[in-house]
PDB file of C-alpha atoms in Angstrom:
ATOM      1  CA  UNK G   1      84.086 -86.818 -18.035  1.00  0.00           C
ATOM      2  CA  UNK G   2      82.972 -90.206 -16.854  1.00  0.00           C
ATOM      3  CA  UNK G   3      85.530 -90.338 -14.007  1.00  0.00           C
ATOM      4  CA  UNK G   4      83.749 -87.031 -13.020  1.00  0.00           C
ATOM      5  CA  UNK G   5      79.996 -88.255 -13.561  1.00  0.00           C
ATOM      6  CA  UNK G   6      81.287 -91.488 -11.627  1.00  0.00           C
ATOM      7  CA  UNK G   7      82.493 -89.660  -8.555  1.00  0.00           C
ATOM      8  CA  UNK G   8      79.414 -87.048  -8.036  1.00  0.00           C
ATOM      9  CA  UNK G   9      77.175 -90.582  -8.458  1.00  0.00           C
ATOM     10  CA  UNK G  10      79.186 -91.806  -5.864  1.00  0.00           C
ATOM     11  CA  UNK G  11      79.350 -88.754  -3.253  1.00  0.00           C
ATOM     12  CA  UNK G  12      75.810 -86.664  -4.274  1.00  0.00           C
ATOM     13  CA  UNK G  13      76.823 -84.522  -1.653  1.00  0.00           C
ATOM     14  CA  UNK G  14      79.852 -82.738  -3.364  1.00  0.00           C
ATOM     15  CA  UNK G  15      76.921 -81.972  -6.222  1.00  0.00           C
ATOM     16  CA  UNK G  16      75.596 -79.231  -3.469  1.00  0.00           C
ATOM     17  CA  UNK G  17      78.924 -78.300  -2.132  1.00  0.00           C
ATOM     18  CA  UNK G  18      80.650 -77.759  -5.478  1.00  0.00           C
ATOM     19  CA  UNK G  19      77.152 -75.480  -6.022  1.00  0.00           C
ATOM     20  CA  UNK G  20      77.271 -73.830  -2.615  1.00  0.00           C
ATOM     21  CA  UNK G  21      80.680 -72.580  -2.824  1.00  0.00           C
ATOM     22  CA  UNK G  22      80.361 -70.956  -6.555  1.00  0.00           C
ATOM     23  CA  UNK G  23      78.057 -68.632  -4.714  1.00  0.00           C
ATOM     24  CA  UNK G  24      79.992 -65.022  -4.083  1.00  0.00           C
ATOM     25  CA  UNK G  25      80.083 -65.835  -0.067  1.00  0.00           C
ATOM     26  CA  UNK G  26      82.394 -67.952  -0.664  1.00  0.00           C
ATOM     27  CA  UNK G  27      85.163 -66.795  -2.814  1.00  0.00           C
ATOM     28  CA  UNK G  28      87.293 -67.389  -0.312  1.00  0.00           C
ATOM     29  CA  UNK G  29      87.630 -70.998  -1.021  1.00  0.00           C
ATOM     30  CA  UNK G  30      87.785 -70.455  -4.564  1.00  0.00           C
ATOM     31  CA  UNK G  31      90.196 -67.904  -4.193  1.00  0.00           C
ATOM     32  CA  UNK G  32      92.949 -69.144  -1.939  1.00  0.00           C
ATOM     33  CA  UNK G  33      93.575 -72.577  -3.791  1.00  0.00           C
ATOM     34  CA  UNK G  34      97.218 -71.647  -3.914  1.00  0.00           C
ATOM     35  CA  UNK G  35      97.621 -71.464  -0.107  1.00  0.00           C
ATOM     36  CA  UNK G  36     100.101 -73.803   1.895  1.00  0.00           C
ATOM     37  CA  UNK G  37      96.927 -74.309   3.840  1.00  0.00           C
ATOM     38  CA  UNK G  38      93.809 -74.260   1.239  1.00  0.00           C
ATOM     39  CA  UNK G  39      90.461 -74.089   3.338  1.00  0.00           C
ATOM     40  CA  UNK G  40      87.637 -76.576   2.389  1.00  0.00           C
ATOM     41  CA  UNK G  41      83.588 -75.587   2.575  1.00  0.00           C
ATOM     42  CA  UNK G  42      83.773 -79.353   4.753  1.00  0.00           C
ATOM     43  CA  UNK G  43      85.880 -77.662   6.993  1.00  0.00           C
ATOM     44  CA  UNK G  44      84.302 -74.068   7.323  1.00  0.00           C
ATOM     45  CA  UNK G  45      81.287 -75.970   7.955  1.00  0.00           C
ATOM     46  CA  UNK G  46      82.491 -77.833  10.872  1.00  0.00           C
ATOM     47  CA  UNK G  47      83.768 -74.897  12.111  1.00  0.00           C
ATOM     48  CA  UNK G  48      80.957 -71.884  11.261  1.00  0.00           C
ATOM     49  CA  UNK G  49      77.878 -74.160  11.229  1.00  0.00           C
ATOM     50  CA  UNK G  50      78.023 -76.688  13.364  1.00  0.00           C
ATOM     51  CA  UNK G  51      80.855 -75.104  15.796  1.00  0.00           C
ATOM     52  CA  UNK G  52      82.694 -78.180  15.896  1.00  0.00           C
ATOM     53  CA  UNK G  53      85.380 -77.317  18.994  1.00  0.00           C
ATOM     54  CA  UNK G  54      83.569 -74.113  20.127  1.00  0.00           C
ATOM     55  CA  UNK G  55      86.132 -72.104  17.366  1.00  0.00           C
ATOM     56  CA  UNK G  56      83.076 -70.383  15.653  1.00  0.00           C
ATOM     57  CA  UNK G  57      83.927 -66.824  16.970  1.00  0.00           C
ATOM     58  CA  UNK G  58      87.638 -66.895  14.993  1.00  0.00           C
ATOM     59  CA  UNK G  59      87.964 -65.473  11.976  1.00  0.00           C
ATOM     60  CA  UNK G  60      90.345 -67.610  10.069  1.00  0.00           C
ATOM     61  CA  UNK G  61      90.071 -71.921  10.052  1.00  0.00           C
ATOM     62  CA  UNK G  62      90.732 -73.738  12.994  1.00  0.00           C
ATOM     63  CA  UNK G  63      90.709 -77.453  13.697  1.00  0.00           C
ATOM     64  CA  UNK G  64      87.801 -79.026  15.817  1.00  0.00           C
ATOM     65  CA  UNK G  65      90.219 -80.487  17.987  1.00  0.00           C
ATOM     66  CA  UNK G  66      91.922 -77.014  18.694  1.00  0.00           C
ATOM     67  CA  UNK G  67      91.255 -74.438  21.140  1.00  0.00           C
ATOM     68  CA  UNK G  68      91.564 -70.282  20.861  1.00  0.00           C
ATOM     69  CA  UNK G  69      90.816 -67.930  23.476  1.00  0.00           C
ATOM     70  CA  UNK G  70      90.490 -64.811  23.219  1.00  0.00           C
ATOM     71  CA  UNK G  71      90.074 -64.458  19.086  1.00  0.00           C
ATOM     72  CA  UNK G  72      89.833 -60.572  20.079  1.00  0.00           C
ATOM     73  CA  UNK G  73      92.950 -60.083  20.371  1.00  0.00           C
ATOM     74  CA  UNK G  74      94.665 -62.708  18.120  1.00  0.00           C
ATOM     75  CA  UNK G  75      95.662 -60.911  14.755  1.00  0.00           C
ATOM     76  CA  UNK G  76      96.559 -63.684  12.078  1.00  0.00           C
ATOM     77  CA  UNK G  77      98.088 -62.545   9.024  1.00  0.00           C
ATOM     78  CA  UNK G  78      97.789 -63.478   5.432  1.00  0.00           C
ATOM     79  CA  UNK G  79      97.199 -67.176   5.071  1.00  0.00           C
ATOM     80  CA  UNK G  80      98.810 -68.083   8.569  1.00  0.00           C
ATOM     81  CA  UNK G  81      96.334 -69.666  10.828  1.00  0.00           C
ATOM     82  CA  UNK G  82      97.071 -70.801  14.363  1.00  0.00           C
ATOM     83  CA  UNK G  83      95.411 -73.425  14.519  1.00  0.00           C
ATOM     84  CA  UNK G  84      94.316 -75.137  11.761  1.00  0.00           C
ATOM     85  CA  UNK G  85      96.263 -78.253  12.516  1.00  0.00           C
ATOM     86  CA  UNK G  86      94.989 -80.943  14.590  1.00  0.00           C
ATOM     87  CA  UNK G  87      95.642 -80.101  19.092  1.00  0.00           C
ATOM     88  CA  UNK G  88      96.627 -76.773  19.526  1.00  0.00           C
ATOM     89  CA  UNK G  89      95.887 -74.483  22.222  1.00  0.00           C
ATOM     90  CA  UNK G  90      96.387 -70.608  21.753  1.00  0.00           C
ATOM     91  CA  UNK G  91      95.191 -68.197  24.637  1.00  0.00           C
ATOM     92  CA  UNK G  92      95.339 -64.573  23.466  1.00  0.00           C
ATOM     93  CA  UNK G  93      94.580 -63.259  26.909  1.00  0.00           C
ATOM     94  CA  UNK G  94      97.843 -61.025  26.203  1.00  0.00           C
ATOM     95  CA  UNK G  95      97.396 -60.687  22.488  1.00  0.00           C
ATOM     96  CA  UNK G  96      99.480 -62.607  19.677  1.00  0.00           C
ATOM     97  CA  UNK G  97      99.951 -61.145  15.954  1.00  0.00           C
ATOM     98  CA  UNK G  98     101.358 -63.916  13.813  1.00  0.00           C
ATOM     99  CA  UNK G  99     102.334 -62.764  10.429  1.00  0.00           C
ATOM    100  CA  UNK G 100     101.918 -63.252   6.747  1.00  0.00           C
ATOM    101  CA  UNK G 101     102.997 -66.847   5.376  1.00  0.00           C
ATOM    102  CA  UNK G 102     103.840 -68.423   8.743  1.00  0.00           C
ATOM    103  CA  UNK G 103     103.092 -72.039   9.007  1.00  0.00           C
ATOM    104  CA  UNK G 104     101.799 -73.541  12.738  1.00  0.00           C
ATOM    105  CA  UNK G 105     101.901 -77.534  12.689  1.00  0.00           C
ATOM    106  CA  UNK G 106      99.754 -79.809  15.396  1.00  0.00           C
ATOM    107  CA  UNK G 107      99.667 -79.870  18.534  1.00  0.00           C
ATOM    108  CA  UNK G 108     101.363 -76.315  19.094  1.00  0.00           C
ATOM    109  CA  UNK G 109     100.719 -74.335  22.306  1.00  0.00           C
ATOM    110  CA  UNK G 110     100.758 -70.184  21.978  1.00  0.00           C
ATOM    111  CA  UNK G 111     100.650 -68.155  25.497  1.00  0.00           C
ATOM    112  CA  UNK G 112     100.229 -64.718  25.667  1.00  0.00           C
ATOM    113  CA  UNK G 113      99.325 -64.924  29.768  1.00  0.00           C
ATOM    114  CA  UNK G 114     100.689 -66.769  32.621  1.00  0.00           C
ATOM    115  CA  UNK G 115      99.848 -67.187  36.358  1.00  0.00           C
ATOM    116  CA  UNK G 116     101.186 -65.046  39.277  1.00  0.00           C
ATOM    117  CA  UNK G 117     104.148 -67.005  40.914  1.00  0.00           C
ATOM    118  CA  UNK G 118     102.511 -65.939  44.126  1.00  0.00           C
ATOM    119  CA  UNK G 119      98.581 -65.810  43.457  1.00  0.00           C
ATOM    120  CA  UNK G 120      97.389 -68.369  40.722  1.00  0.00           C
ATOM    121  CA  UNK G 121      94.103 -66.211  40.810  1.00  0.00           C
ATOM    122  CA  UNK G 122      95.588 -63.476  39.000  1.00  0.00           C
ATOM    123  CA  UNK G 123      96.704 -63.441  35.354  1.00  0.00           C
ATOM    124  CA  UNK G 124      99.508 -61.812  34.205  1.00  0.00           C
ATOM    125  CA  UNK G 125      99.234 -60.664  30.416  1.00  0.00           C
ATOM    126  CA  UNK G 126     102.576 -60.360  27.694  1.00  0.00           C
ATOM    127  CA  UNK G 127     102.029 -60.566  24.463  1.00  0.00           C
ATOM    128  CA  UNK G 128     103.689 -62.425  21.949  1.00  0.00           C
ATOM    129  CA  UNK G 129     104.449 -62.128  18.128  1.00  0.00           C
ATOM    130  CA  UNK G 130     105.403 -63.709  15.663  1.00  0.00           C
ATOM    131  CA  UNK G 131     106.612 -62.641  11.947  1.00  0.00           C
ATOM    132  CA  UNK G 132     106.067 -63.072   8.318  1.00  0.00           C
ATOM    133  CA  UNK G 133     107.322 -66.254   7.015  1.00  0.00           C
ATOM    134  CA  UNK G 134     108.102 -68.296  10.110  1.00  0.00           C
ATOM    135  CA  UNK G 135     107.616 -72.014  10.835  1.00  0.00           C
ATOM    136  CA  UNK G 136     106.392 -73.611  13.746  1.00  0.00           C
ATOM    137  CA  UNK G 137     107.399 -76.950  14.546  1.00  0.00           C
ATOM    138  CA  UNK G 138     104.553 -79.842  15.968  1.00  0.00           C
ATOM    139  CA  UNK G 139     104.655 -79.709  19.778  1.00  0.00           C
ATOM    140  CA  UNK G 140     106.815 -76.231  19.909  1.00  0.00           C
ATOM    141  CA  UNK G 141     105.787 -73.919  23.090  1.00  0.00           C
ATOM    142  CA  UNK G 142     105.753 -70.342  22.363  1.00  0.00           C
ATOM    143  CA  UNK G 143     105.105 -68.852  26.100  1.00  0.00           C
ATOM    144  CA  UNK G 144     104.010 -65.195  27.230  1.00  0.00           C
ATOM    145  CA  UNK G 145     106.013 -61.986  25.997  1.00  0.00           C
ATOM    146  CA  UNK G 146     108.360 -64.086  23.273  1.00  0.00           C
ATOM    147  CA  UNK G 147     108.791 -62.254  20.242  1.00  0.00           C
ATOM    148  CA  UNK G 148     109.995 -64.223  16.986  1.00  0.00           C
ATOM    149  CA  UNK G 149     111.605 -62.142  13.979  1.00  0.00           C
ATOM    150  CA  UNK G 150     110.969 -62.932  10.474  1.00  0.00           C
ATOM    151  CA  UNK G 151     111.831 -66.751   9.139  1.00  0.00           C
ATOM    152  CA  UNK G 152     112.238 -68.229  12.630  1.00  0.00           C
ATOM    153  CA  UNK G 153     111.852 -72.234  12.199  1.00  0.00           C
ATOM    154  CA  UNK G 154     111.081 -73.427  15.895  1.00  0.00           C
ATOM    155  CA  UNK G 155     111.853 -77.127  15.918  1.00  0.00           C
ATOM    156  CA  UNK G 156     109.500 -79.521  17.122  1.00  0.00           C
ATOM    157  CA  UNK G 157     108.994 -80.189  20.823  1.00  0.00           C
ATOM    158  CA  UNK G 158     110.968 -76.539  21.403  1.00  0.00           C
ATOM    159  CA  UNK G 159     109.863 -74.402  24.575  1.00  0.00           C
ATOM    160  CA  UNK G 160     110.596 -71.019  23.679  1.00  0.00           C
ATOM    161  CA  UNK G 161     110.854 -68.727  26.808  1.00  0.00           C
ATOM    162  CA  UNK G 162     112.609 -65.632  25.329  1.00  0.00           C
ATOM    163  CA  UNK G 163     112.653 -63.718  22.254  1.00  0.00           C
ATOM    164  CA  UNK G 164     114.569 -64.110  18.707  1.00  0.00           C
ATOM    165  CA  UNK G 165     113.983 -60.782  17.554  1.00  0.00           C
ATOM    166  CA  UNK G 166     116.311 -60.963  14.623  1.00  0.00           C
ATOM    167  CA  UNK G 167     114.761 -64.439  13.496  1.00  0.00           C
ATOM    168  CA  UNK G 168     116.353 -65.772   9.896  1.00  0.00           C
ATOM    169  CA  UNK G 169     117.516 -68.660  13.028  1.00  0.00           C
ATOM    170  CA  UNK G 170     116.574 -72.017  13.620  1.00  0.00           C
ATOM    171  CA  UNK G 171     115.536 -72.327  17.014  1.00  0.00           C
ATOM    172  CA  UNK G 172     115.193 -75.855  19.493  1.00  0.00           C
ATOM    173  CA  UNK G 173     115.580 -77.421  22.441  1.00  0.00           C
ATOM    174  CA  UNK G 174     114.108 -76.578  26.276  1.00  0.00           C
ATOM    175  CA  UNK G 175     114.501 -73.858  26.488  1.00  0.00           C
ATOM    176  CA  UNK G 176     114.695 -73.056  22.532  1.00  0.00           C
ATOM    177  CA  UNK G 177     118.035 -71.647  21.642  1.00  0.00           C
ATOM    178  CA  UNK G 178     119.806 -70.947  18.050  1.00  0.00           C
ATOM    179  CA  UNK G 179     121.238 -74.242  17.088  1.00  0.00           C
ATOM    180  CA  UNK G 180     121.447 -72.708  13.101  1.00  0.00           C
ATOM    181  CA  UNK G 181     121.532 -69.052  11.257  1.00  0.00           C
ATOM    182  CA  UNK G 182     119.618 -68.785   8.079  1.00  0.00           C
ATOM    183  CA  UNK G 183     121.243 -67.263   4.982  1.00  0.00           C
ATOM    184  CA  UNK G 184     119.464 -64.360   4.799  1.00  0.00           C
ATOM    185  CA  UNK G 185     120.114 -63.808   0.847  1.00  0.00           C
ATOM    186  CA  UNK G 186     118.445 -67.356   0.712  1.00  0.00           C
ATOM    187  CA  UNK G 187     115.172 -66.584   2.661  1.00  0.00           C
ATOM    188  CA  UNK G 188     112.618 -65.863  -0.417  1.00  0.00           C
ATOM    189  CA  UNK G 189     109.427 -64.176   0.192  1.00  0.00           C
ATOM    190  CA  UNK G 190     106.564 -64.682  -1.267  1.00  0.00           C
ATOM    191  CA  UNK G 191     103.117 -63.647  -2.122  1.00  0.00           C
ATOM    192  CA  UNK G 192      99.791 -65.128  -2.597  1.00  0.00           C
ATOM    193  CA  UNK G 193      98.005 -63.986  -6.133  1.00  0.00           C
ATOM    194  CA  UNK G 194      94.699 -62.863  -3.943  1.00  0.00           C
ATOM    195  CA  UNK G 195      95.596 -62.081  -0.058  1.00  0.00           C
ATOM    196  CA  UNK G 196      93.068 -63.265   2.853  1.00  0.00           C
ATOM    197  CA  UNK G 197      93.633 -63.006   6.433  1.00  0.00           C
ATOM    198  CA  UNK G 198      91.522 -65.787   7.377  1.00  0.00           C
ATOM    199  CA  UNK G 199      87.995 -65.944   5.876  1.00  0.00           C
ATOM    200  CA  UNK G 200      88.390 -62.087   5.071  1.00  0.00           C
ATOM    201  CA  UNK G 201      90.000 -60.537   2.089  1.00  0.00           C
ATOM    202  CA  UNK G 202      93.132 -58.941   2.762  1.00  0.00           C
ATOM    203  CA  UNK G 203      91.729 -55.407   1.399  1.00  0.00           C
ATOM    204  CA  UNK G 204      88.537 -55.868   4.046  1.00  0.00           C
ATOM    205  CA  UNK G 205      90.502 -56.552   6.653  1.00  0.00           C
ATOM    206  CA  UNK G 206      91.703 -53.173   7.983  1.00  0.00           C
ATOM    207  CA  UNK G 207      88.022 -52.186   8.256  1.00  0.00           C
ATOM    208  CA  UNK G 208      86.981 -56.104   9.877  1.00  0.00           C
ATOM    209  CA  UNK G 209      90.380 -55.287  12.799  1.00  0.00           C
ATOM    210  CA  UNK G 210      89.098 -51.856  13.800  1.00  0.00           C
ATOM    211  CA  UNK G 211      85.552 -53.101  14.563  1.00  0.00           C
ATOM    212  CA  UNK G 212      86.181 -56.411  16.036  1.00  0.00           C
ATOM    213  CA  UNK G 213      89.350 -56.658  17.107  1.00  0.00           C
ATOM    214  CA  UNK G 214      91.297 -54.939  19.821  1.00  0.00           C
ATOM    215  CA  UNK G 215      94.377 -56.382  18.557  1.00  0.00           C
TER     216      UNK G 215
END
């Protein structure tokens, strides 16, 4: 009890935050304590209320020091957020779906459009996705059209320019190839106690994609 006392002497602040975020708004952060990436009131702050990185508009927590486009048509599933981690740069010009339980490290690029080879004035749209329990490596490339099955592992600094549709495969190299095949009676799935895509409960969601998204 004193240790406690000593820190809220010590940071006052966290005596409003820790007060702010028993209010119902925000049962998100209460709720998703168990997540491999376990959002913060500091850093939905950053994000929602000051706009720190111009990432207000997504839906789920993004780094100040990333960039998405196009959060339209970006669907993110259940704690998986592109993102999050310090440098990226996703563009869902094309659309991306990225899904439940997949893990995005820094400084990972995600391209859903690409410039004509004959007019860089025109876009050219592909979308990409990726599945449910699937690892992205720090630096990895995911470019326009690529489509990643289940429990694909891209390895860091990987530029992946075609699709793994079968996934359980670790992918790396320029341009990514299979350099290992997962067990697939090894590959355990998993499930959060209370689901959230994002800052949304799982069970709102459905209703939250048809109105905002186009995803």
């Amino acid at each position: 009890m004193n240790q406690r006392l000593h820190y809220f002497l010590q940071n006052p602040l966290r005596i409003i935050t820790v007060s702010i975020t028993k209010l119902p708004y925000f049962r998100f952060i209460r709720e998703t304590t168990d997540y491999q990436c376990r959002i913060n009131f500091d850093f939905w702050f950053k994000q929602k209320v000051l706009n720190w990185g111009g990432n207000r508009k997504a839906y789920w927590p993004v780094h100040w020091t990333s960039r998405v486009y196009d959060v339209e048509k970006i669907l993110v599933g259940v704690d998986a957020y592109p993102g999050i981690m310090n440098g990226c740069y996703i563009q869902g010009q094309g659309g991306i779906t990225i899904g439940d339980y997949t893990q995005i490290a820094p400084n990972v690029t995600i391209v859903s459009a690409n410039h004509d080879l004959y007019d860089s004035r025109k876009q050219l749209p592909e979308p990409v996705k990726i599945g449910k329990y699937c690892w992205i490596g720090a630096g990895a490339r995911i470019m326009p059209g690529v489509e990643l099955g289940d429990w694909t592992i891209v390895g860091a600094g990987a530029v992946v320019t075609k699709s793994f549709k079968e996934g359980h495969c670790i992918l790396g190299g320029v341009p990514a190839i299979v350099i290992k095949t997962l067990d697939r009676d090894k590959c355990i799935p998993f499930n959060n106690k209370i689901e959230y895509n994002g800052y949304i409960q799982a069970s709102k969601f459905p209703e939250f994609r048809k109105k905002y998204l186009t995803v």
